[in-house]
mmCIF file of C-alpha atoms and ligand atoms in Angstrom:
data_model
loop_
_atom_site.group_PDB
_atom_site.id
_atom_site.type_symbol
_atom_site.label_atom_id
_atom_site.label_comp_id
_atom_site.label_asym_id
_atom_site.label_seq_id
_atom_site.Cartn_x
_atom_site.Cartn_y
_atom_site.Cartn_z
ATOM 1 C CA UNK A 869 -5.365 7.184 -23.455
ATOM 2 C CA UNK A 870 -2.294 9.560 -22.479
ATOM 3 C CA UNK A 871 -3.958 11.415 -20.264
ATOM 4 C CA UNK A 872 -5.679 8.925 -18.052
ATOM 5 C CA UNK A 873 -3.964 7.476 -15.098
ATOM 6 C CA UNK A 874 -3.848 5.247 -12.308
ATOM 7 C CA UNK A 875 -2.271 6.749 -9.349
ATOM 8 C CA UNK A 876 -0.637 5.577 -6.301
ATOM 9 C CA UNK A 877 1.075 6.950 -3.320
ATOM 10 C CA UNK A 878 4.147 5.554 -1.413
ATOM 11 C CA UNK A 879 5.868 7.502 1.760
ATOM 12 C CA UNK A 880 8.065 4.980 2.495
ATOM 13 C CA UNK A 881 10.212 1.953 1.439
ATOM 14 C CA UNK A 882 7.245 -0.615 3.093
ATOM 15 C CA UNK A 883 4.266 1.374 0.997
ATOM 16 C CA UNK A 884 7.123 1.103 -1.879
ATOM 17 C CA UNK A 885 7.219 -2.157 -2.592
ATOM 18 C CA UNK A 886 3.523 -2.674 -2.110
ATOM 19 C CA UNK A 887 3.152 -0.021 -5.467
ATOM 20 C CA UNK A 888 5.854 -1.763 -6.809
ATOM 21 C CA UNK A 889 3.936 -5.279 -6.642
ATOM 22 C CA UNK A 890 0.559 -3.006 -7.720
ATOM 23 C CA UNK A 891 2.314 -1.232 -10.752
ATOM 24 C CA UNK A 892 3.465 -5.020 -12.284
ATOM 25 C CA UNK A 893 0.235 -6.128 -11.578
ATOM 26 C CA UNK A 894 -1.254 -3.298 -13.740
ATOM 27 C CA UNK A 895 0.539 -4.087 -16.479
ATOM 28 C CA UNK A 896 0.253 -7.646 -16.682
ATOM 29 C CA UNK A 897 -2.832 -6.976 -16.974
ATOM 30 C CA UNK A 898 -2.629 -4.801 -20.065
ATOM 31 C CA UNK A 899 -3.593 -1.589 -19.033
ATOM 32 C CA UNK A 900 -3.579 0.824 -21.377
ATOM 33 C CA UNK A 901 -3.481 3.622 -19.123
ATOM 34 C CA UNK A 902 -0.258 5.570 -17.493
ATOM 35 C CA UNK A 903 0.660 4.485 -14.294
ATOM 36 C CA UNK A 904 1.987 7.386 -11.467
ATOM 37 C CA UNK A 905 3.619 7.045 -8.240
ATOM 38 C CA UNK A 906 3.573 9.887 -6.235
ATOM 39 C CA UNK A 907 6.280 9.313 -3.157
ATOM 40 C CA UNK A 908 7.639 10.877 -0.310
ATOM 41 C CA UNK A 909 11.190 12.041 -0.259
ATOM 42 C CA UNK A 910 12.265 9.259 2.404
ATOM 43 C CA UNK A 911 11.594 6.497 -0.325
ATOM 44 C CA UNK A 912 15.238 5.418 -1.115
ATOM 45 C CA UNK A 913 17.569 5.706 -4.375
ATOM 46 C CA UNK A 914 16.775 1.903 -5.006
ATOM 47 C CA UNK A 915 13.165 1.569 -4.525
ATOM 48 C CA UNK A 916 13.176 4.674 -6.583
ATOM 49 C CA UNK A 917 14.905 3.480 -9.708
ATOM 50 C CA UNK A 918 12.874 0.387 -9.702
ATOM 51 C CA UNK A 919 9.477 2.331 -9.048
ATOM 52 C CA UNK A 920 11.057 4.543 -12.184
ATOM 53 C CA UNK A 921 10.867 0.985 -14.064
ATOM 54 C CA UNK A 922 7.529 0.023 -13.513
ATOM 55 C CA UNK A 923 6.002 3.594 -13.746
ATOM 56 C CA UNK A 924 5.662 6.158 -16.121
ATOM 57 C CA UNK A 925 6.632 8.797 -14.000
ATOM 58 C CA UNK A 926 7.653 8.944 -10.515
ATOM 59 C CA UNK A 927 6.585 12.419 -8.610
ATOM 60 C CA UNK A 928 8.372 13.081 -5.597
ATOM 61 C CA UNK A 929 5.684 14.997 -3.360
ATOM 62 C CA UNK A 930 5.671 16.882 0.427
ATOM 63 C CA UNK A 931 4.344 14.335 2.894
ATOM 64 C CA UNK A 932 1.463 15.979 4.489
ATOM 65 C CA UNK A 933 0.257 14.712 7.985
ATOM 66 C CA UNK A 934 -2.938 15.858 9.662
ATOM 67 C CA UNK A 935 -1.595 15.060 13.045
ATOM 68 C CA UNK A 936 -4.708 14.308 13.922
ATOM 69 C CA UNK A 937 -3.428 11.690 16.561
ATOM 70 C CA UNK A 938 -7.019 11.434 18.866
ATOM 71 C CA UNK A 939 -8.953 9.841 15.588
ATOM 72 C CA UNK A 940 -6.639 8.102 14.528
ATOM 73 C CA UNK A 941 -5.748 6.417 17.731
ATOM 74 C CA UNK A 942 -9.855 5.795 17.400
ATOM 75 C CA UNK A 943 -8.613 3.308 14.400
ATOM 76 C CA UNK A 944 -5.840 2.056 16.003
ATOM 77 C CA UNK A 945 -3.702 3.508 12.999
ATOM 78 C CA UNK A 946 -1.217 6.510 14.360
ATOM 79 C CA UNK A 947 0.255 5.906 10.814
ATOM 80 C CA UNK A 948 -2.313 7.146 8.753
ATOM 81 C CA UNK A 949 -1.854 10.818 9.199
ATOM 82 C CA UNK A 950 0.423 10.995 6.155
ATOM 83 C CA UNK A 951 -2.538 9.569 4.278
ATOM 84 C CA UNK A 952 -3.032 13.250 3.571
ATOM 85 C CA UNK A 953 -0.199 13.059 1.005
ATOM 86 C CA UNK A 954 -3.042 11.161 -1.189
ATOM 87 C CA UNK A 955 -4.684 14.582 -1.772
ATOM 88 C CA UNK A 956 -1.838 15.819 -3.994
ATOM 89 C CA UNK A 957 -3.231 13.344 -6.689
ATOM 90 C CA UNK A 958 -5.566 16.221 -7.493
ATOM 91 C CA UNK A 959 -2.885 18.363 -8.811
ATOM 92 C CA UNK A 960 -1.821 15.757 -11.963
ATOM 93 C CA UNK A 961 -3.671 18.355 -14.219
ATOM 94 C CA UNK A 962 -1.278 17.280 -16.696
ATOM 95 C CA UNK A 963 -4.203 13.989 -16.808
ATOM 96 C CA UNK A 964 -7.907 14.405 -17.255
ATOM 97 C CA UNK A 965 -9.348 11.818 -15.402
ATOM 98 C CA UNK A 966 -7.585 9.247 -13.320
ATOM 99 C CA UNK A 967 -8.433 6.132 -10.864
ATOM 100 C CA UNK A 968 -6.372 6.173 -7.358
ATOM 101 C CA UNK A 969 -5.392 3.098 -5.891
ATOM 102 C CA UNK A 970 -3.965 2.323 -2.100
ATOM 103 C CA UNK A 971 -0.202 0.902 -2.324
ATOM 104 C CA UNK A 972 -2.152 -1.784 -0.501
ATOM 105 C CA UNK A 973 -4.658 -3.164 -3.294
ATOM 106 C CA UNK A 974 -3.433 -5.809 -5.981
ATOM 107 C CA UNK A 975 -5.546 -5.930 -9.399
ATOM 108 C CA UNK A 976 -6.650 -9.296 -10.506
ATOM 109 C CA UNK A 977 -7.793 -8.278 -14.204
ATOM 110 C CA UNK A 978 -7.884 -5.738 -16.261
ATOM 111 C CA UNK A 979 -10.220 -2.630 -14.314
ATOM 112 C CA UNK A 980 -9.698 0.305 -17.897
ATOM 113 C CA UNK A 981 -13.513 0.344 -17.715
ATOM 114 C CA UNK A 982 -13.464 2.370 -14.392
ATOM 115 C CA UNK A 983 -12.222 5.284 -16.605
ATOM 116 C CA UNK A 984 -15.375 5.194 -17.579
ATOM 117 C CA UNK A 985 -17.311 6.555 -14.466
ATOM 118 C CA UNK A 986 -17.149 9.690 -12.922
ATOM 119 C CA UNK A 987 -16.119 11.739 -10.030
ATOM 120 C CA UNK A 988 -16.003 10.756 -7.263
ATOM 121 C CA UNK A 989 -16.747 7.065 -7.699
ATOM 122 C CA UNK A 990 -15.557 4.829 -5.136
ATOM 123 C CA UNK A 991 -16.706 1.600 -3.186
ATOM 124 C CA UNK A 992 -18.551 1.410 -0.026
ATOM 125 C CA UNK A 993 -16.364 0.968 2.888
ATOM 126 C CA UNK A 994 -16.857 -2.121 4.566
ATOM 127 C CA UNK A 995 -16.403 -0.872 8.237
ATOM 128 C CA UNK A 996 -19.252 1.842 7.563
ATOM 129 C CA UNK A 997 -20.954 1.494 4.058
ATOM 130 C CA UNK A 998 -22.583 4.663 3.392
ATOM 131 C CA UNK A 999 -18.922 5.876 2.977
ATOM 132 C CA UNK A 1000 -16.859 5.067 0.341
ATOM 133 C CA UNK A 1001 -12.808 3.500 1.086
ATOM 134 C CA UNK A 1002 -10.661 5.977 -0.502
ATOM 135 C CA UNK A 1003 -8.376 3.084 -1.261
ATOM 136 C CA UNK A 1004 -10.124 2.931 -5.189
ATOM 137 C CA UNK A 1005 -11.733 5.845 -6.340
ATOM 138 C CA UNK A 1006 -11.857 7.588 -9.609
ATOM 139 C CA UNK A 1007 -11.122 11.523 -9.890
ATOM 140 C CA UNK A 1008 -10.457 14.410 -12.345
ATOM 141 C CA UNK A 1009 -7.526 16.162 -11.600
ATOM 142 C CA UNK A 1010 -8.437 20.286 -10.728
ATOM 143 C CA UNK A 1011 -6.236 22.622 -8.460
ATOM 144 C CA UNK A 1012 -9.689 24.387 -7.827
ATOM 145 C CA UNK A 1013 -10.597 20.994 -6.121
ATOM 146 C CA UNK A 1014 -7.380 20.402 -5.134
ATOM 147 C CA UNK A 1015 -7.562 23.678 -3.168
ATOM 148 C CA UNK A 1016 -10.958 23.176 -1.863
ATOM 149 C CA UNK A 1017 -9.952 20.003 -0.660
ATOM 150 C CA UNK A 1018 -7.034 21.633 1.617
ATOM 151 C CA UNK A 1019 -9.520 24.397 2.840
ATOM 152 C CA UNK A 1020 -12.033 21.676 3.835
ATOM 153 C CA UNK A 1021 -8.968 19.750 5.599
ATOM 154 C CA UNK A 1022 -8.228 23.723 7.667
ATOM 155 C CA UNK A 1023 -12.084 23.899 8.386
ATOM 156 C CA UNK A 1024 -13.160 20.687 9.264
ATOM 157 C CA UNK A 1025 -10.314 18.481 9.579
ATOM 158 C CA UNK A 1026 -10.650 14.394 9.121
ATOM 159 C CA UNK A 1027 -13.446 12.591 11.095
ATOM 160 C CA UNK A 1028 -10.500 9.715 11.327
ATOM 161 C CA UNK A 1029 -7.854 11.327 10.519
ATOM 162 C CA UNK A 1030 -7.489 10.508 7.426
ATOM 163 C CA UNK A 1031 -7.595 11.168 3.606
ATOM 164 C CA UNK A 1032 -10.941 8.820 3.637
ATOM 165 C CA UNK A 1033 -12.734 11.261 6.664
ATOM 166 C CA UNK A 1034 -12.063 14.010 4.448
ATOM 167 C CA UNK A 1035 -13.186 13.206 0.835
ATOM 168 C CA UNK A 1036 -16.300 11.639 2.538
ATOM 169 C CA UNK A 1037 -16.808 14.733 4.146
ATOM 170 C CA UNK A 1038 -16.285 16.309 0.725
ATOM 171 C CA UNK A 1039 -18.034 14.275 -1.982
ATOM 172 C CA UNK A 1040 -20.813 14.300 1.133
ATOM 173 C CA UNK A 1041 -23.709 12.919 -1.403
ATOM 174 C CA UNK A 1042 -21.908 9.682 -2.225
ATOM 175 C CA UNK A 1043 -24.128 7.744 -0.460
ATOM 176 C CA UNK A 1044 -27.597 8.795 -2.280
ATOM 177 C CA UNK A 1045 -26.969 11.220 -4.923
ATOM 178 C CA UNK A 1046 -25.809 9.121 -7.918
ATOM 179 C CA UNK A 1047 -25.760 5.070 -7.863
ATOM 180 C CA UNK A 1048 -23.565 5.273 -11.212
ATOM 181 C CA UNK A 1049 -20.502 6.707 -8.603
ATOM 182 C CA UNK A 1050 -21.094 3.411 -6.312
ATOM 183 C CA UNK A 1051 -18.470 0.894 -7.618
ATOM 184 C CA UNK A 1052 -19.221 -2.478 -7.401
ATOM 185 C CA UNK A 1053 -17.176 -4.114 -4.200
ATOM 186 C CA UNK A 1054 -15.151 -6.621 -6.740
ATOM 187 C CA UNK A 1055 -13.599 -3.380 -7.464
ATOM 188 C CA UNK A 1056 -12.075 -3.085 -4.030
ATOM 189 C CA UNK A 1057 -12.550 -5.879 -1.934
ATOM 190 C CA UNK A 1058 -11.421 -5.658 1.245
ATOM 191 C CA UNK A 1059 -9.427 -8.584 2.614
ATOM 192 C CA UNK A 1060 -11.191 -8.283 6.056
ATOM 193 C CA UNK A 1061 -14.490 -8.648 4.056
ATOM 194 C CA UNK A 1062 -13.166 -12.315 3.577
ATOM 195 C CA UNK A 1063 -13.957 -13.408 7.415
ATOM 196 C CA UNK A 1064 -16.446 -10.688 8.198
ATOM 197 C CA UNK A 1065 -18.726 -12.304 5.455
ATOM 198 C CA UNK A 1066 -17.691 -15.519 4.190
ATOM 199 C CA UNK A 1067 -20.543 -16.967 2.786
ATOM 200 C CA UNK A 1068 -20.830 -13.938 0.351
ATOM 201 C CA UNK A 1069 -16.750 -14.318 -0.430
ATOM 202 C CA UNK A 1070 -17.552 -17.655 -1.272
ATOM 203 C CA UNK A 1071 -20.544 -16.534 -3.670
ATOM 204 C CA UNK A 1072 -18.924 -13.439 -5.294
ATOM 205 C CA UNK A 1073 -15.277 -13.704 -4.239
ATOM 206 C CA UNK A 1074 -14.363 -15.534 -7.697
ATOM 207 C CA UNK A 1075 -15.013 -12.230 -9.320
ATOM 208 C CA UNK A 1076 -13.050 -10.006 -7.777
ATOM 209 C CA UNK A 1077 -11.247 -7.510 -9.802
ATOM 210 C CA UNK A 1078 -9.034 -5.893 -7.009
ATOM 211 C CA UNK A 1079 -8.079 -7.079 -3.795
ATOM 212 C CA UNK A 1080 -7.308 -4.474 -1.220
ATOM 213 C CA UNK A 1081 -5.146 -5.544 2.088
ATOM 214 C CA UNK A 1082 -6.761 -3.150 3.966
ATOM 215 C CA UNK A 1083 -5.864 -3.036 8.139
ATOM 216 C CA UNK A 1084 -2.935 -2.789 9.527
ATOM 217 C CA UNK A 1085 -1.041 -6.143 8.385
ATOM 218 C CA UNK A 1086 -0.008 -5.513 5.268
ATOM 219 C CA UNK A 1087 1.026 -8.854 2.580
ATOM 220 C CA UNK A 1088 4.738 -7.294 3.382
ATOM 221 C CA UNK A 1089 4.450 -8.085 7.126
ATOM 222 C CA UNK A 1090 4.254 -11.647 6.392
ATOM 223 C CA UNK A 1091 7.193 -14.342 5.797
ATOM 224 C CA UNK A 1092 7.338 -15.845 2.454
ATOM 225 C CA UNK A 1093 9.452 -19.348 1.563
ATOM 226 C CA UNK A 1094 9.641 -19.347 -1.929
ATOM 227 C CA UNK A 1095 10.311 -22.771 -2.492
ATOM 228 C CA UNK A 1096 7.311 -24.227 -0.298
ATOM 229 C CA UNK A 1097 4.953 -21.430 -1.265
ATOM 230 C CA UNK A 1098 4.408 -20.991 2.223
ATOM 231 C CA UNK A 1099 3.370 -17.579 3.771
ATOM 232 C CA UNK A 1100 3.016 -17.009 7.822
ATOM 233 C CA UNK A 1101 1.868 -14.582 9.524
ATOM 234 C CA UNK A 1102 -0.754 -13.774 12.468
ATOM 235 C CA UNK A 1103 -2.938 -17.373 12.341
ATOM 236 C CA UNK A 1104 -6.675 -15.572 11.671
ATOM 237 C CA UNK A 1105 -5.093 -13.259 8.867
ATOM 238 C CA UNK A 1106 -2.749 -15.128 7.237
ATOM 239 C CA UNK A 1107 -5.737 -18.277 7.394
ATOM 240 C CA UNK A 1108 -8.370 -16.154 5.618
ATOM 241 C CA UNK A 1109 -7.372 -14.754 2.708
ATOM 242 C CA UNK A 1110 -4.415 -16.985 1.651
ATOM 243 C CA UNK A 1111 -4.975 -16.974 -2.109
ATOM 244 C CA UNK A 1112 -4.497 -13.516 -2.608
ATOM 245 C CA UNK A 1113 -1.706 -12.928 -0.143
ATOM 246 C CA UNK A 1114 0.264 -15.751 -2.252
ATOM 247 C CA UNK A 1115 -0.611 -13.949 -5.293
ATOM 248 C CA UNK A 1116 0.759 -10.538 -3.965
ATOM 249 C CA UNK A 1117 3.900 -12.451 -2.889
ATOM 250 C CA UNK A 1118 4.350 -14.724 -6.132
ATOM 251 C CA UNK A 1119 4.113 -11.492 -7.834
ATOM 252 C CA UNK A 1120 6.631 -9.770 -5.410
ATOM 253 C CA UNK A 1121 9.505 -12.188 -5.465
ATOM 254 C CA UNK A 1122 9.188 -13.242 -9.109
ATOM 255 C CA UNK A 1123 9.209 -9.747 -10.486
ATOM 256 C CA UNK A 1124 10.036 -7.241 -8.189
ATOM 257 C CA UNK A 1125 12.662 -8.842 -5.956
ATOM 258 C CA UNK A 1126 14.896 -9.604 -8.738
ATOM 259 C CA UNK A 1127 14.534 -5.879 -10.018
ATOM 260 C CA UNK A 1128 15.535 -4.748 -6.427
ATOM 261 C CA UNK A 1129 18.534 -6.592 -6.650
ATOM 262 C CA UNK A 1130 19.563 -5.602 -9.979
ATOM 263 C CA UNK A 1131 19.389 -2.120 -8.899
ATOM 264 C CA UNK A 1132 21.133 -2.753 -6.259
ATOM 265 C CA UNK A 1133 24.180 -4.280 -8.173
ATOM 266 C CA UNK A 1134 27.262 -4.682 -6.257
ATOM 267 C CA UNK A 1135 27.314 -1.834 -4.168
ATOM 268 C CA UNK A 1136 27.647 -2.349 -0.160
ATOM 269 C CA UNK A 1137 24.403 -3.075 1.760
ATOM 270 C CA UNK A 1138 23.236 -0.028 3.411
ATOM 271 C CA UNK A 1139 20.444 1.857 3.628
ATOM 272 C CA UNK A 1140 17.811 1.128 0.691
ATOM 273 C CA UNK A 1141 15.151 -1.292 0.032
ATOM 274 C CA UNK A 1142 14.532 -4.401 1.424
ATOM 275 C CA UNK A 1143 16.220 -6.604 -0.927
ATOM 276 C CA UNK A 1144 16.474 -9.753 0.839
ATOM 277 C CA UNK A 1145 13.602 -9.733 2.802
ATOM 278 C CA UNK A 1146 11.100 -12.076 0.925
ATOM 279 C CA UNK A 1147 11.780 -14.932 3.070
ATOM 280 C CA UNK A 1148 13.135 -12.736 6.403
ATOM 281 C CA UNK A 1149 10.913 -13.447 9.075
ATOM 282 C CA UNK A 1150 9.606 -10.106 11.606
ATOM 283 C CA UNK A 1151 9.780 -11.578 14.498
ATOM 284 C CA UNK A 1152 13.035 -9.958 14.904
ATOM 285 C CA UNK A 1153 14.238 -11.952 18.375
ATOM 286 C CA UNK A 1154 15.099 -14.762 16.026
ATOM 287 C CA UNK A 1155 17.728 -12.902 14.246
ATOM 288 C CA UNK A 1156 20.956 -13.018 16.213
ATOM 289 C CA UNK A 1157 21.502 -9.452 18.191
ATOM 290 C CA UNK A 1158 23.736 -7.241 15.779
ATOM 291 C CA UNK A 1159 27.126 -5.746 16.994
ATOM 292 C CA UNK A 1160 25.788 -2.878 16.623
ATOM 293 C CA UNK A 1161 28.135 0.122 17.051
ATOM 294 C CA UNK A 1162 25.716 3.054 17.324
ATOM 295 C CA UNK A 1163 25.559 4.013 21.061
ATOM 296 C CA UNK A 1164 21.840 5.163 20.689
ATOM 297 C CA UNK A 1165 21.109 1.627 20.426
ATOM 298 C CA UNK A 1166 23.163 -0.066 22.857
ATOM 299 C CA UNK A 1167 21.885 2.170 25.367
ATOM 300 C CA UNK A 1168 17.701 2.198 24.175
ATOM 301 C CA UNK A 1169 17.257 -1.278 22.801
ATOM 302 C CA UNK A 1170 14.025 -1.518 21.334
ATOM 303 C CA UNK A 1171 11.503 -4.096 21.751
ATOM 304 C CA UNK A 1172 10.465 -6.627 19.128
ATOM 305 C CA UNK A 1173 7.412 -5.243 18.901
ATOM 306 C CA UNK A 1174 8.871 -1.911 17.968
ATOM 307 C CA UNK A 1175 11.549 -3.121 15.368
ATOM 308 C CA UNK A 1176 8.553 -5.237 13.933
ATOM 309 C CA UNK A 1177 7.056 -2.076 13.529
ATOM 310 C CA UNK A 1178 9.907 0.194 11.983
ATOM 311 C CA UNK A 1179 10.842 -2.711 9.476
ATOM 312 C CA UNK A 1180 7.154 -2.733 8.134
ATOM 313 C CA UNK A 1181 7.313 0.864 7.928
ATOM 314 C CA UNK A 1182 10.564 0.668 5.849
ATOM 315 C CA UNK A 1183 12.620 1.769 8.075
ATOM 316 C CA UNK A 1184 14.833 -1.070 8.509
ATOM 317 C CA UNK A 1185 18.167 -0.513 10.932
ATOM 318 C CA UNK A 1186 20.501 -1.859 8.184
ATOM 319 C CA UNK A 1187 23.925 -1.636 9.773
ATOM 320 C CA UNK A 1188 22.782 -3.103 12.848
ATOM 321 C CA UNK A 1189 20.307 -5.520 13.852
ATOM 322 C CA UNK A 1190 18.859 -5.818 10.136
ATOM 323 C CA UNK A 1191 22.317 -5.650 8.371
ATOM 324 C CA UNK A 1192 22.361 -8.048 5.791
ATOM 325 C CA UNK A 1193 24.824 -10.570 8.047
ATOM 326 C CA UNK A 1194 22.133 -10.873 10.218
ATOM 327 C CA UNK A 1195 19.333 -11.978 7.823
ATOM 328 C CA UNK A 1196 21.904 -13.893 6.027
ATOM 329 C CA UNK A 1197 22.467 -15.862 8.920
ATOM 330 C CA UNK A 1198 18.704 -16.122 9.679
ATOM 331 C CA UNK A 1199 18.140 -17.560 6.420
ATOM 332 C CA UNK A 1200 20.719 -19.780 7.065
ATOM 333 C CA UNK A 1201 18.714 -21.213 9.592
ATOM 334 C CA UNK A 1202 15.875 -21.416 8.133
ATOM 335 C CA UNK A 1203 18.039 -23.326 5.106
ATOM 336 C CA UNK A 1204 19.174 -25.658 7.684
HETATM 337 N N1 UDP B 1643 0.454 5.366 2.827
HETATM 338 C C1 UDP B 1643 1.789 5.708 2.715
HETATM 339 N N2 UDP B 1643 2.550 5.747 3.853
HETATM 340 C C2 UDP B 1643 2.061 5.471 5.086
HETATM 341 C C3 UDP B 1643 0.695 5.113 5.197
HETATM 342 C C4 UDP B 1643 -0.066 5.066 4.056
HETATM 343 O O1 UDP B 1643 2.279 5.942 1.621
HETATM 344 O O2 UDP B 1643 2.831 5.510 6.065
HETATM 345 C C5 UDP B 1643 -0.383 5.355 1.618
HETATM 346 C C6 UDP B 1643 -0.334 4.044 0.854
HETATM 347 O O3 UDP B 1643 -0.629 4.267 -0.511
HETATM 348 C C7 UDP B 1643 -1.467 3.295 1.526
HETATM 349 C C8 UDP B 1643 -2.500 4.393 1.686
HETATM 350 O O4 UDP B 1643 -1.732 5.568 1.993
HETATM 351 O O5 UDP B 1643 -1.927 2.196 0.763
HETATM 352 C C9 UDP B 1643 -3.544 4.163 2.770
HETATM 353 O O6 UDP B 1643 -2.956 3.551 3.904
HETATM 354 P P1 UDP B 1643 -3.291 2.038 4.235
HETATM 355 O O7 UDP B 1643 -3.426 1.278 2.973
HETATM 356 O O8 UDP B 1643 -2.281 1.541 5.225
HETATM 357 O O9 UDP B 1643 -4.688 2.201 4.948
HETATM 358 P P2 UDP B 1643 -5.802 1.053 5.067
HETATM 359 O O10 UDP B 1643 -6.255 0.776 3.671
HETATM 360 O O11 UDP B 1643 -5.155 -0.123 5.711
HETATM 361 O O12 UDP B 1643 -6.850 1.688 5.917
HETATM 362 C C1 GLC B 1644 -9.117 3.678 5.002
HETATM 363 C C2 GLC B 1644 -8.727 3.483 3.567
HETATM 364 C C3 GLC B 1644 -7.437 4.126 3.265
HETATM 365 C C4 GLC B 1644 -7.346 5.481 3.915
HETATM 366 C C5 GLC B 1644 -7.516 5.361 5.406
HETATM 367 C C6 GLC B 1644 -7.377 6.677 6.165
HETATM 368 O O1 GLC B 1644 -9.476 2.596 5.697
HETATM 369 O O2 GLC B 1644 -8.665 2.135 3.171
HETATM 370 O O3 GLC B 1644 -7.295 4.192 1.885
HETATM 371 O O4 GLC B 1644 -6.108 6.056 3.583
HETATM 372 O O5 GLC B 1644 -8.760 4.805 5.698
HETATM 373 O O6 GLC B 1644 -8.441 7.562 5.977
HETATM 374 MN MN1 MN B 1645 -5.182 0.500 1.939
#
């Protein structure tokens, strides 16, 4: 099975450790496919060398962005337009079929049998159901599609700005042509799914296969306490799909947190991954101001809103209000 993979994407150090968590949870499942992370060149030295540990290879890629700010701002997601980096998946020729999974999703049990469907099978979106989330789907790597693919992005761009307006504008017949390309939802259940439909969560929930944190808090944006297995969060979210959020974190600080750290070895706390952040809460007016040297700073504090923000998106302000001191002292707190 050497040339079938499952393939993820990760621009930054947030999306990082969300492949990292899906990569482990690949293989404790047995897969007996190879796993690829494609990643932007902003993911850092140490989330790369423990990505290069729980992947069999480890593409760095050109981040593309359809800048397509008016749909996007539709979804209320300004960040997706890099989701356009997904569409370099089609150029792993060196594979003849593969499945693509969001940094997002978290598999429950073993899902080889999707090799055995087609292009382009995917799962119906549960916003709008006669399109498929591009967050599972399973493709055959082609530079003719690949390049067909760009040329549809030039002509018709993304009806939301994203990767998923464009393949559904692409594979166009999903919705009636072939039933055999309609995945069964266990195969990318949608945490928002959870409260949208409960009564059918609590019929067919038990048999989900993948679970896909789809929206815009992600399992990362939460606070974890190891010891008292307790995760918190937004009230609504963090109340309706609590099992799988504590699977994505037991699976996160049991086996990738202490990889992080053992890549990062004694070496000063800079930039990098977030290490130490399993039990660091966001709400970033609890940790003590920093004394923070850097005179763009001092002069444009940002808001708590938007250092929530840039710490989800990896992009942490290490030798200031995030340095390690500061979280240490949090945790302290929190300890106390
Ligand atoms: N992604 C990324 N960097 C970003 C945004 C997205 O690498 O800044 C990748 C990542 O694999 C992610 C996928 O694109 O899972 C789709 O984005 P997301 O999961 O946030 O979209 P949603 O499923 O919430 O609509
Ligand atoms: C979606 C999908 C995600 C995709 C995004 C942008 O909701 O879950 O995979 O990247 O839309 O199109
Ligand atoms: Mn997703």
């Amino acid at each position: 099975m050497a040339d079938q993979a499952f393939v993820t994407l990760a621009t930054h150090d947030g999306y990082a450790r969300g492949a990292m968590v899906l990569g482990k949870s690949l293989r404790n499942h047995h897969t007996s496919r190879k796993l690829v992370a494609l990643i932007g060149p902003q993911v850092s030295d140490t989330c790369q060398s423990v990505l290069k540990r729980i992947f069999d290879e480890v593409k760095v890629v050109d981040v593309l962005d359809s800048g397509d700010a008016t749909h996007l701002d539709m979804m209320k997601r300004p960040d997706l337009g890099v989701t356009f980096t997904k569409l370099h998946c089609w150029t792993l020729t060196q594979f003849s079929k593969c499945v693509f999974m969001d940094a997002d999703t978290l598999v429950l049990s073993n899902v080889d049998e999707l090799f055995e469907r087609e292009e382009l099978s995917a799962a119906p979106d549960p916003g709008w159901p006669d399109c498929f989330n591009s967050g599972v789907f399973v493709f055959r790597p082609s530079l003719e599609t690949h390049g067909k693919l760009l040329q549809h992005c030039t002509e018709h761009g993304s009806f939301d700005g994203g990767d998923q307006g464009v393949l559904n504008g692409f594979f166009s017949d999903w919705a009636t042509a072939d039933i055999s390309k309609h995945l069964p939802f266990i195969y990318n259940l949608s945490s928002i799914a959870i409260y949208t439909y409960l009564p059918a969560f609590k019929q067919f929930g038990g048999n989900a296969k993948v679970v896909h944190f789809l929206g815009k808090t992600k399992p990362w944006s939460y606070t974890f306490d190891p010891k008292s297995k307790r995760i918190t969060g937004e009230a609504h979210e963090a109340a309706s799909q609590p099992t799988f959020l504590l699977d994505w974190w037991t699976l996160y600080s049991s086996a990738v947190v202490p990889m992080l750290q053992e890549q990062h070895g004694d070496q000063p706390f800079q930039s990098g991954c977030v290490e130490y952040c399993d039990t660091v809460p966001i709400e970033s007016e609890e940790i003590p101001e920093a004394s923070c040297s850097s005179p763009a700073q001092v002069e444009t504090p940002l808001s708590s809103e938007q250092r929530k923000q840039k710490w989800e998106q990896g992009q942490a302000d290490y030798m200031g209000t995030d340095s390690f001191d500061n979280i240490k002292s949090k945790l302290d707190t929190f300890l106390k």
